[in-house]
Amino acid sequence: DAGVIQSPRHEVTEMGQEVTLRCKPISGHNSLFWYRQTMMRGLELLIYFNNNVPIDDSGMPEDRFSAKMPNASFSTLKIQPSEPRDSAVYFCASLGVGYEQFFGPGTRLTVL
Amino acid sequence: DAKTTQPPSMDCAEGRAANLPCNHSTISGNEYVYWYRQIHSQGPQYIIHGLKNNETNEMASLIITEDRKSSTLILPHATLRDTAVYYCIVRVGSGGSNYKLTFGKGTLLTVNP
């Protein structure tokens, strides 16, 4: 298995633009997580899905952020409009029947 | 989930055992201790987890005190590739749909040649 796949790996955009981050979980995993990592705040859980249904979105910073999981093999995290303070590394992780969350390589987002 | 306390940094000589401590004095009876690590510029990686008994796998050993208020992750023969931030996390282990992991600041382990 290729593991969790995230795209793009790097994204540079200007303030006010829409940003869409993509994640493909490991096949057969039924839970998916979006995390954000910054130097100031560390690694934070934004939202997680179980069987494509959002279970806990309490970590989503504000209405500018939205996440979807239209099917078991794809999820998106959208920021609209983006702001410089959204600059961070965004990780996606998936979980199967065990206890281990498998993390993707991350998307490094820079908002100018 | 219970809060954990870890030293911000530790050093270890290559080839020696690395012992990383974690305090979790408010842990509840149904909460597990998990360890993840994050090598620079990569996503976190699961290492090991346990409830009350000591655990060992191909990566590390986990020693949990009898009162469960603290634990130690042991890397028996540290290599330069083990240089990473190590996170100790306490959470309810199984059942339901609560699979959240709450990451603290972790311990930066530097393995020196």
Short mmCIF file of N, CA, C and O in Angstrom, two decimals, chain A:
data_model
loop_
_atom_site.label_atom_id
_atom_site.label_comp_id
_atom_site.label_asym_id
_atom_site.label_seq_id
_atom_site.Cartn_x
_atom_site.Cartn_y
_atom_site.Cartn_z
N ASP A 1 0.84 -1.19 0.00
CA ASP A 1 0.00 0.00 0.00
C ASP A 1 0.88 1.24 0.00
O ASP A 1 1.91 1.28 0.64
N ALA A 2 0.41 2.30 -0.67
CA ALA A 2 1.22 3.51 -0.81
C ALA A 2 1.16 4.36 0.45
O ALA A 2 1.86 5.35 0.54
N GLY A 3 0.33 4.02 1.39
CA GLY A 3 0.19 4.86 2.57
C GLY A 3 -0.80 5.98 2.30
O GLY A 3 -1.48 6.03 1.27
N VAL A 4 -0.88 6.91 3.25
CA VAL A 4 -1.76 8.06 3.09
C VAL A 4 -1.13 9.02 2.09
O VAL A 4 0.05 9.35 2.21
N ILE A 5 -1.92 9.45 1.12
CA ILE A 5 -1.41 10.32 0.07
C ILE A 5 -2.03 11.71 0.22
O ILE A 5 -3.25 11.84 0.35
N GLN A 6 -1.18 12.72 0.23
CA GLN A 6 -1.66 14.10 0.32
C GLN A 6 -1.15 14.90 -0.88
O GLN A 6 -0.04 14.69 -1.35
N SER A 7 -2.00 15.81 -1.32
CA SER A 7 -1.58 16.71 -2.39
C SER A 7 -2.23 18.07 -2.22
O SER A 7 -3.33 18.15 -1.64
N PRO A 8 -1.56 19.13 -2.64
CA PRO A 8 -0.17 19.14 -3.06
C PRO A 8 0.77 19.00 -1.86
O PRO A 8 0.32 19.05 -0.72
N ARG A 9 2.03 18.81 -2.08
CA ARG A 9 2.99 18.74 -0.97
C ARG A 9 3.36 20.15 -0.50
O ARG A 9 3.64 20.36 0.69
N HIS A 10 3.35 21.08 -1.41
CA HIS A 10 3.64 22.47 -1.08
C HIS A 10 2.64 23.35 -1.82
O HIS A 10 2.31 23.08 -2.97
N GLU A 11 2.19 24.38 -1.13
CA GLU A 11 1.25 25.31 -1.73
C GLU A 11 1.60 26.71 -1.26
O GLU A 11 1.68 26.95 -0.06
N VAL A 12 1.80 27.60 -2.24
CA VAL A 12 2.02 29.01 -1.92
C VAL A 12 0.91 29.80 -2.58
O VAL A 12 0.68 29.66 -3.78
N THR A 13 0.22 30.61 -1.81
CA THR A 13 -0.89 31.36 -2.35
C THR A 13 -0.92 32.74 -1.72
O THR A 13 -0.18 33.04 -0.77
N GLU A 14 -1.76 33.58 -2.26
CA GLU A 14 -1.88 34.93 -1.74
C GLU A 14 -3.12 35.06 -0.87
O GLU A 14 -4.13 34.36 -1.10
N MET A 15 -3.04 35.92 0.08
CA MET A 15 -4.16 36.17 0.99
C MET A 15 -5.43 36.41 0.20
O MET A 15 -5.44 37.14 -0.79
N GLY A 16 -6.50 35.77 0.65
CA GLY A 16 -7.79 35.94 0.00
C GLY A 16 -8.13 34.85 -0.99
O GLY A 16 -9.30 34.70 -1.37
N GLN A 17 -7.14 34.08 -1.40
CA GLN A 17 -7.39 33.01 -2.36
C GLN A 17 -7.95 31.77 -1.67
O GLN A 17 -7.75 31.55 -0.47
N GLU A 18 -8.64 30.97 -2.45
CA GLU A 18 -9.15 29.69 -1.94
C GLU A 18 -8.06 28.63 -2.06
O GLU A 18 -7.35 28.56 -3.06
N VAL A 19 -7.97 27.83 -1.03
CA VAL A 19 -6.98 26.74 -1.00
C VAL A 19 -7.70 25.43 -0.75
O VAL A 19 -8.55 25.35 0.14
N THR A 20 -7.37 24.41 -1.51
CA THR A 20 -7.95 23.08 -1.31
C THR A 20 -6.84 22.05 -1.14
O THR A 20 -5.99 21.90 -2.03
N LEU A 21 -6.87 21.39 -0.02
CA LEU A 21 -5.90 20.33 0.27
C LEU A 21 -6.60 19.00 0.13
O LEU A 21 -7.78 18.86 0.51
N ARG A 22 -5.88 18.01 -0.37
CA ARG A 22 -6.50 16.73 -0.68
C ARG A 22 -5.82 15.59 0.05
O ARG A 22 -4.62 15.64 0.32
N CYS A 23 -6.62 14.57 0.34
CA CYS A 23 -6.08 13.41 1.07
C CYS A 23 -6.74 12.14 0.57
O CYS A 23 -7.96 12.07 0.42
N LYS A 24 -5.92 11.14 0.35
CA LYS A 24 -6.41 9.80 0.03
C LYS A 24 -5.96 8.89 1.16
O LYS A 24 -4.76 8.65 1.33
N PRO A 25 -6.90 8.36 1.96
CA PRO A 25 -6.51 7.49 3.07
C PRO A 25 -6.08 6.12 2.58
O PRO A 25 -6.25 5.78 1.41
N ILE A 26 -5.56 5.34 3.49
CA ILE A 26 -5.19 3.97 3.18
C ILE A 26 -6.46 3.17 2.91
O ILE A 26 -7.45 3.31 3.65
N SER A 27 -6.45 2.39 1.86
CA SER A 27 -7.62 1.61 1.48
C SER A 27 -8.08 0.72 2.62
O SER A 27 -7.28 0.02 3.25
N GLY A 28 -9.38 0.77 2.90
CA GLY A 28 -9.93 -0.05 3.97
C GLY A 28 -10.02 0.65 5.32
O GLY A 28 -10.71 0.17 6.22
N HIS A 29 -9.33 1.78 5.47
CA HIS A 29 -9.42 2.53 6.71
C HIS A 29 -10.71 3.33 6.72
O HIS A 29 -11.07 3.97 5.74
N ASN A 30 -11.40 3.34 7.87
CA ASN A 30 -12.70 4.00 7.90
C ASN A 30 -12.74 5.26 8.75
O ASN A 30 -13.80 5.83 8.96
N SER A 31 -11.59 5.67 9.27
CA SER A 31 -11.51 6.94 10.00
C SER A 31 -10.42 7.81 9.38
O SER A 31 -9.35 7.31 9.04
N LEU A 32 -10.74 9.10 9.26
CA LEU A 32 -9.79 10.02 8.65
C LEU A 32 -9.71 11.28 9.49
O LEU A 32 -10.73 11.76 9.99
N PHE A 33 -8.49 11.80 9.64
CA PHE A 33 -8.22 12.93 10.52
C PHE A 33 -7.48 14.01 9.74
O PHE A 33 -6.57 13.72 8.96
N TRP A 34 -7.80 15.27 10.03
CA TRP A 34 -7.03 16.41 9.52
C TRP A 34 -6.40 17.13 10.72
O TRP A 34 -7.10 17.48 11.68
N TYR A 35 -5.08 17.33 10.65
CA TYR A 35 -4.32 18.04 11.67
C TYR A 35 -3.62 19.24 11.05
O TYR A 35 -3.34 19.27 9.86
N ARG A 36 -3.31 20.22 11.90
CA ARG A 36 -2.53 21.37 11.49
C ARG A 36 -1.36 21.51 12.47
O ARG A 36 -1.55 21.36 13.68
N GLN A 37 -0.18 21.82 11.93
CA GLN A 37 0.99 21.97 12.80
C GLN A 37 1.67 23.30 12.54
O GLN A 37 2.03 23.62 11.42
N THR A 38 1.85 24.07 13.61
CA THR A 38 2.60 25.32 13.56
C THR A 38 3.60 25.33 14.72
O THR A 38 3.45 24.57 15.69
N MET A 39 4.58 26.19 14.62
CA MET A 39 5.56 26.29 15.70
C MET A 39 4.89 26.76 16.98
O MET A 39 5.21 26.29 18.08
N MET A 40 3.97 27.69 16.84
CA MET A 40 3.35 28.29 18.03
C MET A 40 2.38 27.34 18.73
O MET A 40 2.35 27.25 19.95
N ARG A 41 1.58 26.62 17.96
CA ARG A 41 0.48 25.84 18.54
C ARG A 41 0.71 24.34 18.50
O ARG A 41 -0.09 23.58 19.04
N GLY A 42 1.80 23.90 17.85
CA GLY A 42 2.07 22.47 17.78
C GLY A 42 1.11 21.78 16.83
O GLY A 42 0.61 22.36 15.88
N LEU A 43 0.85 20.51 17.12
CA LEU A 43 0.02 19.68 16.25
C LEU A 43 -1.40 19.66 16.81
O LEU A 43 -1.64 19.20 17.92
N GLU A 44 -2.35 20.16 16.04
CA GLU A 44 -3.73 20.28 16.49
C GLU A 44 -4.66 19.48 15.58
O GLU A 44 -4.52 19.54 14.36
N LEU A 45 -5.61 18.79 16.19
CA LEU A 45 -6.63 18.09 15.41
C LEU A 45 -7.69 19.10 14.97
O LEU A 45 -8.23 19.84 15.79
N LEU A 46 -7.98 19.13 13.68
CA LEU A 46 -9.00 20.04 13.15
C LEU A 46 -10.36 19.35 13.10
O LEU A 46 -11.36 19.88 13.58
N ILE A 47 -10.39 18.18 12.51
CA ILE A 47 -11.65 17.47 12.31
C ILE A 47 -11.34 16.01 12.07
O ILE A 47 -10.26 15.66 11.59
N TYR A 48 -12.29 15.12 12.44
CA TYR A 48 -12.13 13.75 11.99
C TYR A 48 -13.46 13.14 11.58
O TYR A 48 -14.52 13.54 12.05
N PHE A 49 -13.35 12.19 10.66
CA PHE A 49 -14.48 11.50 10.06
C PHE A 49 -14.43 10.02 10.44
O PHE A 49 -13.36 9.43 10.54
N ASN A 50 -15.60 9.45 10.60
CA ASN A 50 -15.71 8.01 10.76
C ASN A 50 -16.75 7.53 9.76
O ASN A 50 -17.89 8.01 9.77
N ASN A 51 -16.38 6.60 8.90
CA ASN A 51 -17.27 6.13 7.84
C ASN A 51 -17.84 7.30 7.03
O ASN A 51 -19.04 7.37 6.77
N ASN A 52 -16.97 8.23 6.70
CA ASN A 52 -17.25 9.40 5.85
C ASN A 52 -18.10 10.45 6.54
O ASN A 52 -18.45 11.47 5.93
N VAL A 53 -18.47 10.27 7.79
CA VAL A 53 -19.30 11.21 8.52
C VAL A 53 -18.44 12.01 9.48
O VAL A 53 -17.66 11.43 10.24
N PRO A 54 -18.56 13.35 9.47
CA PRO A 54 -17.79 14.15 10.44
C PRO A 54 -18.24 13.87 11.86
O PRO A 54 -19.43 14.00 12.16
N ILE A 55 -17.33 13.48 12.72
CA ILE A 55 -17.65 13.14 14.10
C ILE A 55 -17.36 14.30 15.05
O ILE A 55 -18.12 14.58 15.96
N ASP A 56 -16.24 14.96 14.83
CA ASP A 56 -15.83 16.04 15.73
C ASP A 56 -15.11 17.10 14.92
O ASP A 56 -14.04 16.84 14.39
N ASP A 57 -15.72 18.26 14.80
CA ASP A 57 -15.09 19.37 14.06
C ASP A 57 -14.78 20.53 14.99
O ASP A 57 -14.64 21.67 14.55
N SER A 58 -14.67 20.24 16.27
CA SER A 58 -14.47 21.31 17.25
C SER A 58 -13.13 22.02 17.09
O SER A 58 -12.94 23.12 17.58
N GLY A 59 -12.21 21.39 16.39
CA GLY A 59 -10.90 22.00 16.18
C GLY A 59 -10.81 22.89 14.96
O GLY A 59 -9.80 23.57 14.75
N MET A 60 -11.85 22.92 14.16
CA MET A 60 -11.84 23.78 12.96
C MET A 60 -11.84 25.22 13.44
O MET A 60 -12.76 25.65 14.16
N PRO A 61 -10.86 26.01 13.01
CA PRO A 61 -10.69 27.34 13.60
C PRO A 61 -11.85 28.30 13.36
O PRO A 61 -12.20 29.06 14.25
N GLU A 62 -12.43 28.30 12.23
CA GLU A 62 -13.52 29.23 11.96
C GLU A 62 -14.21 28.84 10.66
O GLU A 62 -13.85 27.87 10.01
N ASP A 63 -15.21 29.65 10.31
CA ASP A 63 -16.03 29.30 9.14
C ASP A 63 -15.26 29.32 7.84
O ASP A 63 -15.74 28.79 6.83
N ARG A 64 -14.09 29.87 7.83
CA ARG A 64 -13.31 29.88 6.59
C ARG A 64 -12.81 28.47 6.24
O ARG A 64 -12.43 28.22 5.10
N PHE A 65 -12.82 27.60 7.22
CA PHE A 65 -12.35 26.24 7.02
C PHE A 65 -13.54 25.30 6.84
O PHE A 65 -14.52 25.37 7.59
N SER A 66 -13.43 24.39 5.88
CA SER A 66 -14.45 23.37 5.70
C SER A 66 -13.78 22.09 5.22
O SER A 66 -12.75 22.13 4.55
N ALA A 67 -14.35 20.96 5.60
CA ALA A 67 -13.80 19.67 5.20
C ALA A 67 -14.92 18.77 4.74
O ALA A 67 -16.03 18.82 5.28
N LYS A 68 -14.62 17.97 3.74
CA LYS A 68 -15.59 17.02 3.21
C LYS A 68 -14.94 15.67 3.00
O LYS A 68 -13.74 15.56 2.80
N MET A 69 -15.77 14.66 3.04
CA MET A 69 -15.31 13.31 2.71
C MET A 69 -16.42 12.66 1.88
O MET A 69 -17.29 11.98 2.44
N PRO A 70 -16.44 12.90 0.59
CA PRO A 70 -17.53 12.41 -0.25
C PRO A 70 -17.56 10.89 -0.40
O PRO A 70 -18.63 10.33 -0.66
N ASN A 71 -16.43 10.25 -0.22
CA ASN A 71 -16.39 8.79 -0.26
C ASN A 71 -15.22 8.29 0.58
O ASN A 71 -14.44 9.10 1.11
N ALA A 72 -15.10 6.99 0.70
CA ALA A 72 -14.12 6.40 1.61
C ALA A 72 -12.69 6.59 1.16
O ALA A 72 -11.76 6.31 1.93
N SER A 73 -12.48 7.05 -0.06
CA SER A 73 -11.11 7.13 -0.56
C SER A 73 -10.65 8.56 -0.83
O SER A 73 -9.60 8.77 -1.44
N PHE A 74 -11.40 9.55 -0.35
CA PHE A 74 -11.01 10.92 -0.69
C PHE A 74 -11.58 11.91 0.32
O PHE A 74 -12.75 11.82 0.71
N SER A 75 -10.75 12.88 0.68
CA SER A 75 -11.21 13.95 1.56
C SER A 75 -10.53 15.24 1.15
O SER A 75 -9.41 15.23 0.62
N THR A 76 -11.22 16.36 1.38
CA THR A 76 -10.66 17.67 1.11
C THR A 76 -10.79 18.57 2.32
O THR A 76 -11.73 18.44 3.12
N LEU A 77 -9.82 19.45 2.46
CA LEU A 77 -9.86 20.52 3.45
C LEU A 77 -9.72 21.82 2.68
O LEU A 77 -8.75 22.01 1.96
N LYS A 78 -10.72 22.68 2.81
CA LYS A 78 -10.75 23.91 2.03
C LYS A 78 -10.67 25.11 2.96
O LYS A 78 -11.29 25.14 4.03
N ILE A 79 -9.91 26.09 2.53
CA ILE A 79 -9.81 27.36 3.26
C ILE A 79 -10.20 28.47 2.28
O ILE A 79 -9.60 28.62 1.22
N GLN A 80 -11.23 29.21 2.66
CA GLN A 80 -11.71 30.28 1.79
C GLN A 80 -12.35 31.39 2.61
O GLN A 80 -13.37 31.15 3.26
N PRO A 81 -11.81 32.59 2.59
CA PRO A 81 -10.55 32.99 1.98
C PRO A 81 -9.36 32.69 2.90
O PRO A 81 -9.51 32.65 4.12
N SER A 82 -8.21 32.47 2.31
CA SER A 82 -7.03 32.15 3.11
C SER A 82 -6.41 33.43 3.70
O SER A 82 -6.57 34.52 3.13
N GLU A 83 -5.74 33.28 4.83
CA GLU A 83 -5.07 34.38 5.51
C GLU A 83 -3.65 33.94 5.87
O GLU A 83 -3.39 32.74 6.01
N PRO A 84 -2.74 34.90 6.05
CA PRO A 84 -1.35 34.53 6.39
C PRO A 84 -1.26 33.64 7.63
O PRO A 84 -0.38 32.77 7.69
N ARG A 85 -2.13 33.83 8.60
CA ARG A 85 -2.06 33.03 9.82
C ARG A 85 -2.47 31.57 9.59
O ARG A 85 -2.34 30.73 10.49
N ASP A 86 -2.95 31.25 8.40
CA ASP A 86 -3.26 29.85 8.06
C ASP A 86 -2.01 29.09 7.61
O ASP A 86 -2.07 27.87 7.40
N SER A 87 -0.92 29.80 7.45
CA SER A 87 0.33 29.15 7.03
C SER A 87 0.71 28.10 8.07
O SER A 87 0.82 28.39 9.27
N ALA A 88 0.92 26.88 7.61
CA ALA A 88 1.18 25.75 8.51
C ALA A 88 1.44 24.51 7.66
O ALA A 88 1.34 24.55 6.43
N VAL A 89 1.76 23.42 8.34
CA VAL A 89 1.79 22.12 7.67
C VAL A 89 0.50 21.39 8.06
O VAL A 89 0.18 21.28 9.25
N TYR A 90 -0.22 20.93 7.07
CA TYR A 90 -1.49 20.23 7.29
C TYR A 90 -1.28 18.75 7.02
O TYR A 90 -0.83 18.35 5.95
N PHE A 91 -1.60 17.94 8.03
CA PHE A 91 -1.45 16.49 7.92
C PHE A 91 -2.82 15.83 7.87
O PHE A 91 -3.76 16.24 8.55
N CYS A 92 -2.88 14.78 7.08
CA CYS A 92 -4.02 13.90 7.05
C CYS A 92 -3.57 12.56 7.61
O CYS A 92 -2.42 12.14 7.40
N ALA A 93 -4.44 11.89 8.34
CA ALA A 93 -4.11 10.57 8.89
C ALA A 93 -5.34 9.68 8.75
O ALA A 93 -6.47 10.16 8.72
N SER A 94 -5.09 8.38 8.65
CA SER A 94 -6.22 7.45 8.60
C SER A 94 -6.01 6.32 9.60
O SER A 94 -4.89 6.05 10.04
N LEU A 95 -7.10 5.71 9.97
CA LEU A 95 -7.12 4.68 11.01
C LEU A 95 -7.99 3.53 10.54
O LEU A 95 -9.10 3.75 10.05
N GLY A 96 -7.44 2.31 10.71
CA GLY A 96 -8.22 1.15 10.35
C GLY A 96 -8.88 0.53 11.56
O GLY A 96 -9.46 1.21 12.39
N VAL A 97 -8.76 -0.76 11.71
CA VAL A 97 -9.43 -1.44 12.81
C VAL A 97 -8.56 -1.47 14.06
O VAL A 97 -9.04 -1.81 15.13
N GLY A 98 -7.31 -1.11 13.95
CA GLY A 98 -6.41 -1.14 15.09
C GLY A 98 -6.37 0.21 15.78
O GLY A 98 -7.30 0.99 15.71
N TYR A 99 -5.26 0.48 16.45
CA TYR A 99 -5.12 1.72 17.21
C TYR A 99 -4.19 2.72 16.55
O TYR A 99 -4.06 3.84 17.02
N GLU A 100 -3.53 2.33 15.49
CA GLU A 100 -2.47 3.14 14.92
C GLU A 100 -3.01 4.08 13.87
O GLU A 100 -3.59 3.65 12.87
N GLN A 101 -2.78 5.37 14.08
CA GLN A 101 -3.09 6.35 13.04
C GLN A 101 -1.88 6.46 12.12
O GLN A 101 -0.75 6.64 12.57
N PHE A 102 -2.14 6.36 10.82
CA PHE A 102 -1.10 6.48 9.81
C PHE A 102 -1.17 7.88 9.21
O PHE A 102 -2.22 8.26 8.67
N PHE A 103 -0.08 8.60 9.31
CA PHE A 103 -0.05 9.98 8.84
C PHE A 103 0.53 10.06 7.43
O PHE A 103 1.44 9.32 7.06
N GLY A 104 0.00 11.03 6.68
CA GLY A 104 0.56 11.35 5.39
C GLY A 104 1.78 12.25 5.53
O GLY A 104 2.15 12.64 6.63
N PRO A 105 2.40 12.59 4.40
CA PRO A 105 3.62 13.41 4.44
C PRO A 105 3.37 14.88 4.72
O PRO A 105 4.29 15.63 5.00
N GLY A 106 2.11 15.29 4.65
CA GLY A 106 1.78 16.69 4.95
C GLY A 106 1.78 17.59 3.73
O GLY A 106 2.42 17.29 2.70
N THR A 107 1.05 18.69 3.85
CA THR A 107 1.05 19.77 2.85
C THR A 107 1.54 21.03 3.56
O THR A 107 0.94 21.45 4.54
N ARG A 108 2.62 21.59 3.04
CA ARG A 108 3.13 22.84 3.62
C ARG A 108 2.47 24.00 2.91
O ARG A 108 2.68 24.21 1.72
N LEU A 109 1.65 24.74 3.64
CA LEU A 109 0.89 25.86 3.07
C LEU A 109 1.52 27.18 3.51
O LEU A 109 1.76 27.39 4.70
N THR A 110 1.78 28.02 2.54
CA THR A 110 2.26 29.38 2.81
C THR A 110 1.29 30.37 2.19
O THR A 110 1.03 30.30 0.99
N VAL A 111 0.73 31.23 3.02
CA VAL A 111 -0.18 32.26 2.53
C VAL A 111 0.52 33.61 2.66
O VAL A 111 0.88 34.02 3.76
N LEU A 112 0.73 34.25 1.54
CA LEU A 112 1.47 35.52 1.54
C LEU A 112 0.55 36.73 1.75
O LEU A 112 -0.65 36.65 1.44
#
